[in-house]
Amino acid sequence: MNKCGRKKYIKTNLRQMTMETIESQQDGSVSDSVAESESAHMQTQTGQNSVPTLAQVATIAEKDESAESEGVIDSHKRREILSRRPSYRKILNELSSDVPGVPKIEEEKSEEEGTPPNIATMAVPTSIYQTSTGQYIAIAQGGTIQISNPGSDGVQGLQALTMTNSGAPPPGATIVQYAAQSADGTQQFFVPGSQVVVQAATGDMPTYQIRAPTTALPQGVVMAASPGSLHSPQQLAEEATRKRELRLMKNREAAKECRRRKKEYVKCLESRVAVLEVQNKKLIEELETLKDICSPKTD
DNA sequence: CTAGCACGGCGTCAAGCCTG
DNA sequence: CAGGCTTGACGCCGTGCTAG
């Protein structure tokens, strides 16, 4: 087994091993909502997609281990076996609803982070962005853009703009009318994910690049200013590339978030294991005490 | 010092799930 | 049902540790 394979094997079985540990802790009297919720999900999924039960997965995993030691791995088969566990967020949230003290994974907090609380109370925006000059841009429902300057005692300098295509915009044809002037003379508009859309150098058609706000290095994403007017094969190819880059960027962020949730989930399970081990130990001691009481030695 | 190993993180793909 | 979201799997890379 090469190192990568070993690593992947460990990673693949980490969750399953954790679940087996917990399941061994679970003995009817001591409820374990993690295992319950997971097995519940398993059962629902088994009905739909023939996902094996925990025992089946364990058995198959053992077979996998032996097969892998021989260097024969059917990754596709393993994918099928291990595919589609319930999401960490779902499990943890169910766990937190069952067991007080278990932290919940927030739904989506990326946009709330870094946004002053007083911004949220001034309107009902669908999105809030921050410009390079520290201003906040709130895009309200209906396409109205509100621009504000954060002051020491609240929000100042509220401005409102409308998007040129507000109303019934064609898909993907949003035109930003507000931009901030950056140090290098380009105009920037901030988008979610701590990145900026920068107006690129002049050409036949205005283009935009997605950059990190602190650096001037483009990430190779070129956005057409008016996708609705694409006709030539080159433009179509650029649009396809742009869509792909956007998808990759989103998936990159999603993968990061997923890993963060996974780590949180594993931490939660580990702490739960620790609690249950203590609980189990206490129960065993109690059982021994009761045994001694019920069957005193006859000397 | 260096090769080898273990481990963690990241980007990407693919497939299932969820939701409007 | 289409499109977005979620997550397992895989390959790659960087880092730290250790034996030679």
mmCIF file of C-alpha atoms (C1' of nucleotides) in Angstrom:
data_model
loop_
_atom_site.group_PDB
_atom_site.id
_atom_site.type_symbol
_atom_site.label_atom_id
_atom_site.label_comp_id
_atom_site.label_asym_id
_atom_site.label_seq_id
_atom_site.Cartn_x
_atom_site.Cartn_y
_atom_site.Cartn_z
ATOM 1 C CA MET A 1 0.000 0.000 0.000
ATOM 2 C CA ASN A 2 1.490 3.290 -0.994
ATOM 3 C CA LYS A 3 1.374 6.222 1.320
ATOM 4 C CA CYS A 4 -1.385 7.938 -0.532
ATOM 5 C CA GLY A 5 -3.465 4.829 -0.552
ATOM 6 C CA ARG A 6 -2.921 4.340 3.139
ATOM 7 C CA LYS A 7 -3.888 7.876 3.837
ATOM 8 C CA LYS A 8 -7.015 7.562 1.794
ATOM 9 C CA TYR A 9 -7.832 4.309 3.497
ATOM 10 C CA ILE A 10 -7.520 5.938 6.885
ATOM 11 C CA LYS A 11 -9.572 8.884 5.792
ATOM 12 C CA THR A 12 -12.216 6.709 4.244
ATOM 13 C CA ASN A 13 -12.650 4.581 7.302
ATOM 14 C CA LEU A 14 -12.316 7.290 9.921
ATOM 15 C CA ARG A 15 -15.970 8.099 9.989
ATOM 16 C CA GLN A 16 -17.028 4.509 9.849
ATOM 17 C CA MET A 17 -14.664 3.562 12.650
ATOM 18 C CA THR A 18 -15.982 6.407 14.742
ATOM 19 C CA MET A 19 -19.483 5.237 14.130
ATOM 20 C CA GLU A 20 -18.592 1.687 15.063
ATOM 21 C CA THR A 21 -17.048 2.940 18.274
ATOM 22 C CA ILE A 22 -20.183 4.804 19.132
ATOM 23 C CA GLU A 23 -22.391 1.967 18.132
ATOM 24 C CA SER A 24 -20.475 -0.297 20.475
ATOM 25 C CA GLN A 25 -21.116 2.271 23.192
ATOM 26 C CA GLN A 26 -24.765 2.318 22.371
ATOM 27 C CA ASP A 27 -26.604 -0.429 24.204
ATOM 28 C CA GLY A 28 -30.211 0.611 24.168
ATOM 29 C CA SER A 29 -30.168 2.248 27.588
ATOM 30 C CA VAL A 30 -27.654 4.857 26.635
ATOM 31 C CA SER A 31 -29.162 6.595 23.655
ATOM 32 C CA ASP A 32 -26.869 7.803 20.987
ATOM 33 C CA SER A 33 -28.592 10.155 18.642
ATOM 34 C CA VAL A 34 -25.647 10.242 16.291
ATOM 35 C CA ALA A 35 -25.845 6.562 15.568
ATOM 36 C CA GLU A 36 -29.586 6.745 15.602
ATOM 37 C CA SER A 37 -29.748 9.558 13.140
ATOM 38 C CA GLU A 38 -27.072 8.040 10.967
ATOM 39 C CA SER A 39 -28.680 4.642 10.918
ATOM 40 C CA ALA A 40 -31.994 6.317 10.284
ATOM 41 C CA HIS A 41 -30.484 8.036 7.303
ATOM 42 C CA MET A 42 -28.953 4.776 6.252
ATOM 43 C CA GLN A 43 -32.291 3.086 6.381
ATOM 44 C CA THR A 44 -34.016 5.735 4.363
ATOM 45 C CA GLN A 45 -31.232 5.677 1.862
ATOM 46 C CA THR A 46 -31.133 1.915 1.780
ATOM 47 C CA GLY A 47 -34.700 1.965 0.658
ATOM 48 C CA GLN A 48 -33.961 4.383 -2.118
ATOM 49 C CA ASN A 49 -30.473 3.706 -3.293
ATOM 50 C CA SER A 50 -29.478 0.342 -1.889
ATOM 51 C CA VAL A 51 -26.945 1.883 0.471
ATOM 52 C CA PRO A 52 -25.725 -0.885 2.775
ATOM 53 C CA THR A 53 -26.270 -0.870 6.509
ATOM 54 C CA LEU A 54 -23.467 -0.111 8.928
ATOM 55 C CA ALA A 55 -22.793 -3.805 9.423
ATOM 56 C CA GLN A 56 -22.717 -4.343 5.709
ATOM 57 C CA VAL A 57 -20.405 -1.423 5.241
ATOM 58 C CA ALA A 58 -18.134 -2.783 7.944
ATOM 59 C CA THR A 59 -18.087 -6.186 6.323
ATOM 60 C CA ILE A 60 -17.426 -4.736 2.927
ATOM 61 C CA ALA A 61 -14.753 -2.509 4.401
ATOM 62 C CA GLU A 62 -13.011 -5.547 5.817
ATOM 63 C CA LYS A 63 -13.113 -7.124 2.421
ATOM 64 C CA ASP A 64 -11.830 -3.874 1.034
ATOM 65 C CA GLU A 65 -8.924 -3.945 3.431
ATOM 66 C CA SER A 66 -7.881 -7.381 2.360
ATOM 67 C CA ALA A 67 -8.356 -6.532 -1.248
ATOM 68 C CA GLU A 68 -6.366 -3.373 -0.883
ATOM 69 C CA SER A 69 -3.547 -5.238 0.762
ATOM 70 C CA GLU A 70 -3.381 -7.244 -2.409
ATOM 71 C CA GLY A 71 -3.324 -4.073 -4.385
ATOM 72 C CA VAL A 72 -6.644 -4.741 -6.031
ATOM 73 C CA ILE A 73 -8.951 -1.832 -5.494
ATOM 74 C CA ASP A 74 -12.100 -1.181 -7.301
ATOM 75 C CA SER A 75 -12.433 2.464 -6.509
ATOM 76 C CA HIS A 76 -15.652 2.787 -8.350
ATOM 77 C CA LYS A 77 -17.198 0.000 -6.359
ATOM 78 C CA ARG A 78 -15.958 1.513 -3.141
ATOM 79 C CA ARG A 79 -17.421 4.814 -4.176
ATOM 80 C CA GLU A 80 -20.758 3.170 -4.638
ATOM 81 C CA ILE A 81 -20.501 1.543 -1.258
ATOM 82 C CA LEU A 82 -19.462 4.623 0.612
ATOM 83 C CA SER A 83 -21.472 7.138 -1.307
ATOM 84 C CA ARG A 84 -24.044 9.407 0.092
ATOM 85 C CA ARG A 85 -23.831 9.527 3.813
ATOM 86 C CA PRO A 86 -26.003 12.153 5.418
ATOM 87 C CA SER A 87 -24.419 15.553 5.631
ATOM 88 C CA TYR A 88 -22.402 16.501 8.676
ATOM 89 C CA ARG A 89 -24.508 19.564 9.212
ATOM 90 C CA LYS A 90 -27.655 17.505 9.232
ATOM 91 C CA ILE A 91 -26.282 14.924 11.629
ATOM 92 C CA LEU A 92 -24.819 17.488 13.971
ATOM 93 C CA ASN A 93 -27.941 19.584 13.971
ATOM 94 C CA GLU A 94 -30.052 16.554 14.752
ATOM 95 C CA LEU A 95 -27.597 15.651 17.443
ATOM 96 C CA SER A 96 -27.758 19.129 18.882
ATOM 97 C CA SER A 97 -31.531 19.045 18.922
ATOM 98 C CA ASP A 98 -31.461 15.768 20.801
ATOM 99 C CA VAL A 99 -28.579 16.451 23.117
ATOM 100 C CA PRO A 100 -28.258 19.829 24.827
ATOM 101 C CA GLY A 101 -24.788 21.254 24.782
ATOM 102 C CA VAL A 102 -23.862 19.964 21.383
ATOM 103 C CA PRO A 103 -22.943 22.878 19.152
ATOM 104 C CA LYS A 104 -24.933 23.516 16.033
ATOM 105 C CA ILE A 105 -23.345 24.110 12.692
ATOM 106 C CA GLU A 106 -24.630 27.407 11.415
ATOM 107 C CA GLU A 107 -26.402 27.354 8.110
ATOM 108 C CA GLU A 108 -24.458 29.972 6.211
ATOM 109 C CA LYS A 109 -22.452 32.543 8.049
ATOM 110 C CA SER A 110 -19.974 33.701 5.471
ATOM 111 C CA GLU A 111 -21.967 36.755 4.507
ATOM 112 C CA GLU A 112 -22.795 37.730 8.046
ATOM 113 C CA GLU A 113 -19.148 37.686 8.979
ATOM 114 C CA GLY A 114 -17.587 41.071 8.623
ATOM 115 C CA THR A 115 -20.887 42.811 8.230
ATOM 116 C CA PRO A 116 -21.708 45.331 10.906
ATOM 117 C CA PRO A 117 -24.934 44.562 12.677
ATOM 118 C CA ASN A 118 -26.332 47.969 12.003
ATOM 119 C CA ILE A 119 -26.219 47.353 8.290
ATOM 120 C CA ALA A 120 -28.618 44.493 8.514
ATOM 121 C CA THR A 121 -31.214 46.561 10.316
ATOM 122 C CA MET A 122 -31.371 49.395 7.857
ATOM 123 C CA ALA A 123 -33.051 47.488 5.064
ATOM 124 C CA VAL A 124 -33.866 44.005 3.924
ATOM 125 C CA PRO A 125 -30.992 43.421 1.545
ATOM 126 C CA THR A 126 -30.436 40.162 -0.182
ATOM 127 C CA SER A 127 -26.667 40.674 -0.345
ATOM 128 C CA ILE A 128 -24.163 42.915 1.378
ATOM 129 C CA TYR A 129 -20.714 43.603 -0.031
ATOM 130 C CA GLN A 130 -17.833 45.728 1.130
ATOM 131 C CA THR A 131 -15.833 47.900 -1.206
ATOM 132 C CA SER A 132 -12.121 48.495 -1.102
ATOM 133 C CA THR A 133 -12.787 51.879 0.428
ATOM 134 C CA GLY A 134 -14.634 50.338 3.343
ATOM 135 C CA GLN A 135 -18.065 51.226 2.085
ATOM 136 C CA TYR A 136 -20.873 48.717 2.229
ATOM 137 C CA ILE A 137 -23.071 47.873 -0.710
ATOM 138 C CA ALA A 138 -26.415 46.304 -0.002
ATOM 139 C CA ILE A 139 -28.358 44.900 -2.889
ATOM 140 C CA ALA A 140 -31.969 44.996 -1.870
ATOM 141 C CA GLN A 141 -34.787 43.053 -3.325
ATOM 142 C CA GLY A 142 -35.929 44.647 -6.502
ATOM 143 C CA GLY A 143 -32.453 45.459 -7.674
ATOM 144 C CA THR A 144 -31.827 48.583 -5.627
ATOM 145 C CA ILE A 145 -28.244 49.025 -4.532
ATOM 146 C CA GLN A 146 -27.616 50.911 -1.314
ATOM 147 C CA ILE A 147 -24.178 52.263 -0.605
ATOM 148 C CA SER A 148 -23.191 53.303 2.885
ATOM 149 C CA ASN A 149 -20.143 54.617 4.669
ATOM 150 C CA PRO A 150 -19.558 52.964 8.023
ATOM 151 C CA GLY A 151 -19.175 55.656 10.644
ATOM 152 C CA SER A 152 -18.274 55.574 14.276
ATOM 153 C CA ASP A 153 -21.890 55.913 15.294
ATOM 154 C CA GLY A 154 -23.556 54.002 12.572
ATOM 155 C CA VAL A 155 -24.004 54.108 8.867
ATOM 156 C CA GLN A 156 -23.510 57.332 7.050
ATOM 157 C CA GLY A 157 -23.829 58.564 3.538
ATOM 158 C CA LEU A 158 -26.487 56.199 2.367
ATOM 159 C CA GLN A 159 -26.819 56.199 -1.375
ATOM 160 C CA ALA A 160 -29.106 54.202 -3.548
ATOM 161 C CA LEU A 161 -28.491 53.051 -7.074
ATOM 162 C CA THR A 162 -30.503 50.852 -9.308
ATOM 163 C CA MET A 163 -29.216 48.156 -11.546
ATOM 164 C CA THR A 164 -29.734 48.779 -15.185
ATOM 165 C CA ASN A 165 -31.383 45.458 -15.648
ATOM 166 C CA SER A 166 -33.540 45.495 -12.557
ATOM 167 C CA GLY A 167 -36.946 44.158 -13.222
ATOM 168 C CA ALA A 168 -36.638 41.266 -15.572
ATOM 169 C CA PRO A 169 -32.935 40.756 -16.144
ATOM 170 C CA PRO A 170 -31.697 38.167 -18.565
ATOM 171 C CA PRO A 171 -29.794 35.394 -16.815
ATOM 172 C CA GLY A 172 -26.222 36.309 -16.018
ATOM 173 C CA ALA A 173 -26.487 39.785 -17.438
ATOM 174 C CA THR A 174 -26.175 41.815 -14.263
ATOM 175 C CA ILE A 175 -24.393 45.073 -14.844
ATOM 176 C CA VAL A 176 -22.755 46.653 -11.842
ATOM 177 C CA GLN A 177 -22.992 50.393 -11.819
ATOM 178 C CA TYR A 178 -20.984 51.071 -8.707
ATOM 179 C CA ALA A 179 -17.290 50.443 -8.494
ATOM 180 C CA ALA A 180 -14.495 51.637 -6.294
ATOM 181 C CA GLN A 181 -11.238 53.000 -7.582
ATOM 182 C CA SER A 182 -8.338 50.822 -6.475
ATOM 183 C CA ALA A 183 -4.703 51.722 -6.084
ATOM 184 C CA ASP A 184 -3.697 50.466 -9.489
ATOM 185 C CA GLY A 185 -6.276 52.563 -11.218
ATOM 186 C CA THR A 186 -8.672 49.742 -11.973
ATOM 187 C CA GLN A 187 -12.202 49.662 -10.790
ATOM 188 C CA GLN A 188 -13.215 47.000 -8.316
ATOM 189 C CA PHE A 189 -16.485 45.588 -7.188
ATOM 190 C CA PHE A 190 -16.524 43.182 -4.294
ATOM 191 C CA VAL A 191 -18.265 39.873 -4.520
ATOM 192 C CA PRO A 192 -18.830 37.129 -1.938
ATOM 193 C CA GLY A 193 -15.857 35.004 -1.056
ATOM 194 C CA SER A 194 -13.529 37.898 -0.271
ATOM 195 C CA GLN A 195 -12.770 38.473 -3.900
ATOM 196 C CA VAL A 196 -13.144 41.403 -6.186
ATOM 197 C CA VAL A 197 -14.221 41.748 -9.743
ATOM 198 C CA VAL A 198 -11.739 44.024 -11.407
ATOM 199 C CA GLN A 199 -12.308 45.795 -14.671
ATOM 200 C CA ALA A 200 -9.513 44.602 -16.874
ATOM 201 C CA ALA A 201 -7.524 46.428 -19.518
ATOM 202 C CA THR A 202 -9.310 47.925 -22.446
ATOM 203 C CA GLY A 203 -10.201 45.927 -25.490
ATOM 204 C CA ASP A 204 -12.959 45.539 -27.966
ATOM 205 C CA MET A 205 -15.211 44.449 -25.184
ATOM 206 C CA PRO A 206 -14.925 45.395 -21.505
ATOM 207 C CA THR A 207 -13.845 42.390 -19.466
ATOM 208 C CA TYR A 208 -13.630 41.678 -15.781
ATOM 209 C CA GLN A 209 -11.323 39.517 -13.739
ATOM 210 C CA ILE A 210 -11.915 37.969 -10.354
ATOM 211 C CA ARG A 211 -9.006 38.789 -8.070
ATOM 212 C CA ALA A 212 -8.124 38.565 -4.450
ATOM 213 C CA PRO A 213 -8.633 42.046 -2.996
ATOM 214 C CA THR A 214 -5.138 42.308 -1.544
ATOM 215 C CA THR A 215 -3.255 41.224 -4.590
ATOM 216 C CA ALA A 216 -3.225 42.322 -8.159
ATOM 217 C CA LEU A 217 -2.835 38.795 -9.483
ATOM 218 C CA PRO A 218 -5.746 37.705 -11.614
ATOM 219 C CA GLN A 219 -7.095 34.227 -11.211
ATOM 220 C CA GLY A 220 -7.636 33.857 -14.881
ATOM 221 C CA VAL A 221 -11.331 34.410 -14.805
ATOM 222 C CA VAL A 222 -12.533 36.602 -17.586
ATOM 223 C CA MET A 223 -16.071 37.805 -17.494
ATOM 224 C CA ALA A 224 -17.800 39.172 -20.496
ATOM 225 C CA ALA A 225 -19.549 42.414 -19.775
ATOM 226 C CA SER A 226 -22.662 41.514 -21.636
ATOM 227 C CA PRO A 227 -23.104 37.761 -21.880
ATOM 228 C CA GLY A 228 -26.395 38.267 -23.602
ATOM 229 C CA SER A 229 -24.593 39.590 -26.641
ATOM 230 C CA LEU A 230 -22.270 36.606 -27.108
ATOM 231 C CA HIS A 231 -22.343 35.238 -30.595
ATOM 232 C CA SER A 232 -18.943 34.198 -31.904
ATOM 233 C CA PRO A 233 -17.490 30.782 -31.032
ATOM 234 C CA GLN A 234 -14.651 32.515 -29.205
ATOM 235 C CA GLN A 235 -17.092 34.399 -27.037
ATOM 236 C CA LEU A 236 -19.034 31.251 -26.369
ATOM 237 C CA ALA A 237 -15.844 29.485 -25.417
ATOM 238 C CA GLU A 238 -14.946 32.348 -23.109
ATOM 239 C CA GLU A 239 -18.360 32.156 -21.539
ATOM 240 C CA ALA A 240 -17.973 28.418 -21.052
ATOM 241 C CA THR A 241 -14.566 28.984 -19.497
ATOM 242 C CA ARG A 242 -15.972 31.640 -17.246
ATOM 243 C CA LYS A 243 -18.749 29.338 -16.122
ATOM 244 C CA ARG A 244 -16.281 26.577 -15.467
ATOM 245 C CA GLU A 245 -14.008 28.846 -13.456
ATOM 246 C CA LEU A 246 -16.982 30.047 -11.476
ATOM 247 C CA ARG A 247 -18.068 26.502 -10.805
ATOM 248 C CA LEU A 248 -14.571 25.490 -9.738
ATOM 249 C CA MET A 249 -14.300 28.515 -7.497
ATOM 250 C CA LYS A 250 -17.607 27.706 -5.841
ATOM 251 C CA ASN A 251 -16.684 24.076 -5.420
ATOM 252 C CA ARG A 252 -13.328 25.076 -3.959
ATOM 253 C CA GLU A 253 -15.063 27.124 -1.319
ATOM 254 C CA ALA A 254 -17.636 24.390 -0.767
ATOM 255 C CA ALA A 255 -14.913 21.814 -0.256
ATOM 256 C CA LYS A 256 -13.211 24.021 2.313
ATOM 257 C CA GLU A 257 -16.466 24.491 4.142
ATOM 258 C CA CYS A 258 -17.220 20.796 3.953
ATOM 259 C CA ARG A 259 -13.850 19.933 5.462
ATOM 260 C CA ARG A 260 -14.368 22.420 8.200
ATOM 261 C CA ARG A 261 -17.732 20.872 9.005
ATOM 262 C CA LYS A 262 -16.220 17.424 8.887
ATOM 263 C CA LYS A 263 -13.567 18.359 11.398
ATOM 264 C CA GLU A 264 -16.208 19.877 13.619
ATOM 265 C CA TYR A 265 -18.284 16.745 13.288
ATOM 266 C CA VAL A 266 -15.370 14.477 14.169
ATOM 267 C CA LYS A 267 -14.532 16.647 17.171
ATOM 268 C CA CYS A 268 -18.119 16.418 18.295
ATOM 269 C CA LEU A 269 -18.117 12.653 17.961
ATOM 270 C CA GLU A 270 -14.843 12.348 19.814
ATOM 271 C CA SER A 271 -16.106 14.391 22.711
ATOM 272 C CA ARG A 272 -19.272 12.354 22.741
ATOM 273 C CA VAL A 273 -17.253 9.157 22.838
ATOM 274 C CA ALA A 274 -15.340 10.498 25.806
ATOM 275 C CA VAL A 275 -18.562 11.359 27.625
ATOM 276 C CA LEU A 276 -20.080 7.981 26.891
ATOM 277 C CA GLU A 277 -16.948 6.173 28.033
ATOM 278 C CA VAL A 278 -17.138 7.932 31.390
ATOM 279 C CA GLN A 279 -20.827 7.167 31.561
ATOM 280 C CA ASN A 280 -20.204 3.542 30.738
ATOM 281 C CA LYS A 281 -17.523 3.269 33.360
ATOM 282 C CA LYS A 282 -19.836 4.704 35.989
ATOM 283 C CA LEU A 283 -22.596 2.293 35.060
ATOM 284 C CA ILE A 284 -20.237 -0.665 35.296
ATOM 285 C CA GLU A 285 -19.092 0.476 38.714
ATOM 286 C CA GLU A 286 -22.701 0.917 39.785
ATOM 287 C CA LEU A 287 -23.515 -2.538 38.534
ATOM 288 C CA GLU A 288 -20.663 -4.021 40.526
ATOM 289 C CA THR A 289 -21.833 -2.211 43.632
ATOM 290 C CA LEU A 290 -25.365 -3.508 43.207
ATOM 291 C CA LYS A 291 -24.059 -7.003 42.647
ATOM 292 C CA ASP A 292 -22.159 -6.813 45.906
ATOM 293 C CA ILE A 293 -25.253 -5.627 47.742
ATOM 294 C CA CYS A 294 -27.556 -8.248 46.268
ATOM 295 C CA SER A 295 -25.185 -11.159 46.783
ATOM 296 C CA PRO A 296 -23.275 -10.542 50.017
ATOM 297 C CA LYS A 297 -20.464 -12.936 50.823
ATOM 298 C CA THR A 298 -21.383 -15.588 53.378
ATOM 299 C CA ASP A 299 -18.384 -15.981 55.603
ATOM 300 C "C1'" DC B 1 22.297 15.821 5.154
ATOM 301 C "C1'" DT B 2 19.002 13.091 2.891
ATOM 302 C "C1'" DA B 3 15.625 9.699 1.719
ATOM 303 C "C1'" DG B 4 11.484 7.788 3.254
ATOM 304 C "C1'" DC B 5 7.321 8.005 5.731
ATOM 305 C "C1'" DA B 6 3.180 9.940 7.955
ATOM 306 C "C1'" DC B 7 0.011 13.380 7.976
ATOM 307 C "C1'" DG B 8 -2.823 17.347 6.839
ATOM 308 C "C1'" DG B 9 -4.628 20.471 3.519
ATOM 309 C "C1'" DC B 10 -6.083 21.706 -1.036
ATOM 310 C "C1'" DG B 11 -8.187 21.422 -5.733
ATOM 311 C "C1'" DT B 12 -10.873 18.768 -8.597
ATOM 312 C "C1'" DC B 13 -14.153 15.310 -10.189
ATOM 313 C "C1'" DA B 14 -18.212 12.788 -9.783
ATOM 314 C "C1'" DA B 15 -22.432 11.345 -7.958
ATOM 315 C "C1'" DG B 16 -26.261 11.755 -4.916
ATOM 316 C "C1'" DC B 17 -29.257 14.993 -2.479
ATOM 317 C "C1'" DC B 18 -32.046 19.105 -2.061
ATOM 318 C "C1'" DT B 19 -34.886 22.813 -3.448
ATOM 319 C "C1'" DG B 20 -37.445 26.154 -6.072
ATOM 320 C "C1'" DC C 1 -36.816 18.518 -13.261
ATOM 321 C "C1'" DA C 2 -32.831 21.590 -13.660
ATOM 322 C "C1'" DG C 3 -29.418 23.653 -11.152
ATOM 323 C "C1'" DG C 4 -27.014 24.237 -7.002
ATOM 324 C "C1'" DC C 5 -25.142 22.032 -2.876
ATOM 325 C "C1'" DT C 6 -22.668 18.419 -0.392
ATOM 326 C "C1'" DT C 7 -19.269 15.178 0.194
ATOM 327 C "C1'" DG C 8 -16.406 10.856 -0.846
ATOM 328 C "C1'" DA C 9 -12.470 9.833 -3.531
ATOM 329 C "C1'" DC C 10 -8.192 10.815 -5.629
ATOM 330 C "C1'" DG C 11 -3.871 12.989 -6.639
ATOM 331 C "C1'" DC C 12 -0.623 16.418 -5.427
ATOM 332 C "C1'" DC C 13 2.111 19.251 -2.359
ATOM 333 C "C1'" DG C 14 4.233 20.957 1.894
ATOM 334 C "C1'" DT C 15 5.860 19.969 6.489
ATOM 335 C "C1'" DG C 16 7.711 17.491 10.357
ATOM 336 C "C1'" DC C 17 9.976 13.465 12.054
ATOM 337 C "C1'" DT C 18 13.304 9.753 11.976
ATOM 338 C "C1'" DA C 19 16.635 6.351 10.606
ATOM 339 C "C1'" DG C 20 20.749 5.677 8.066
#
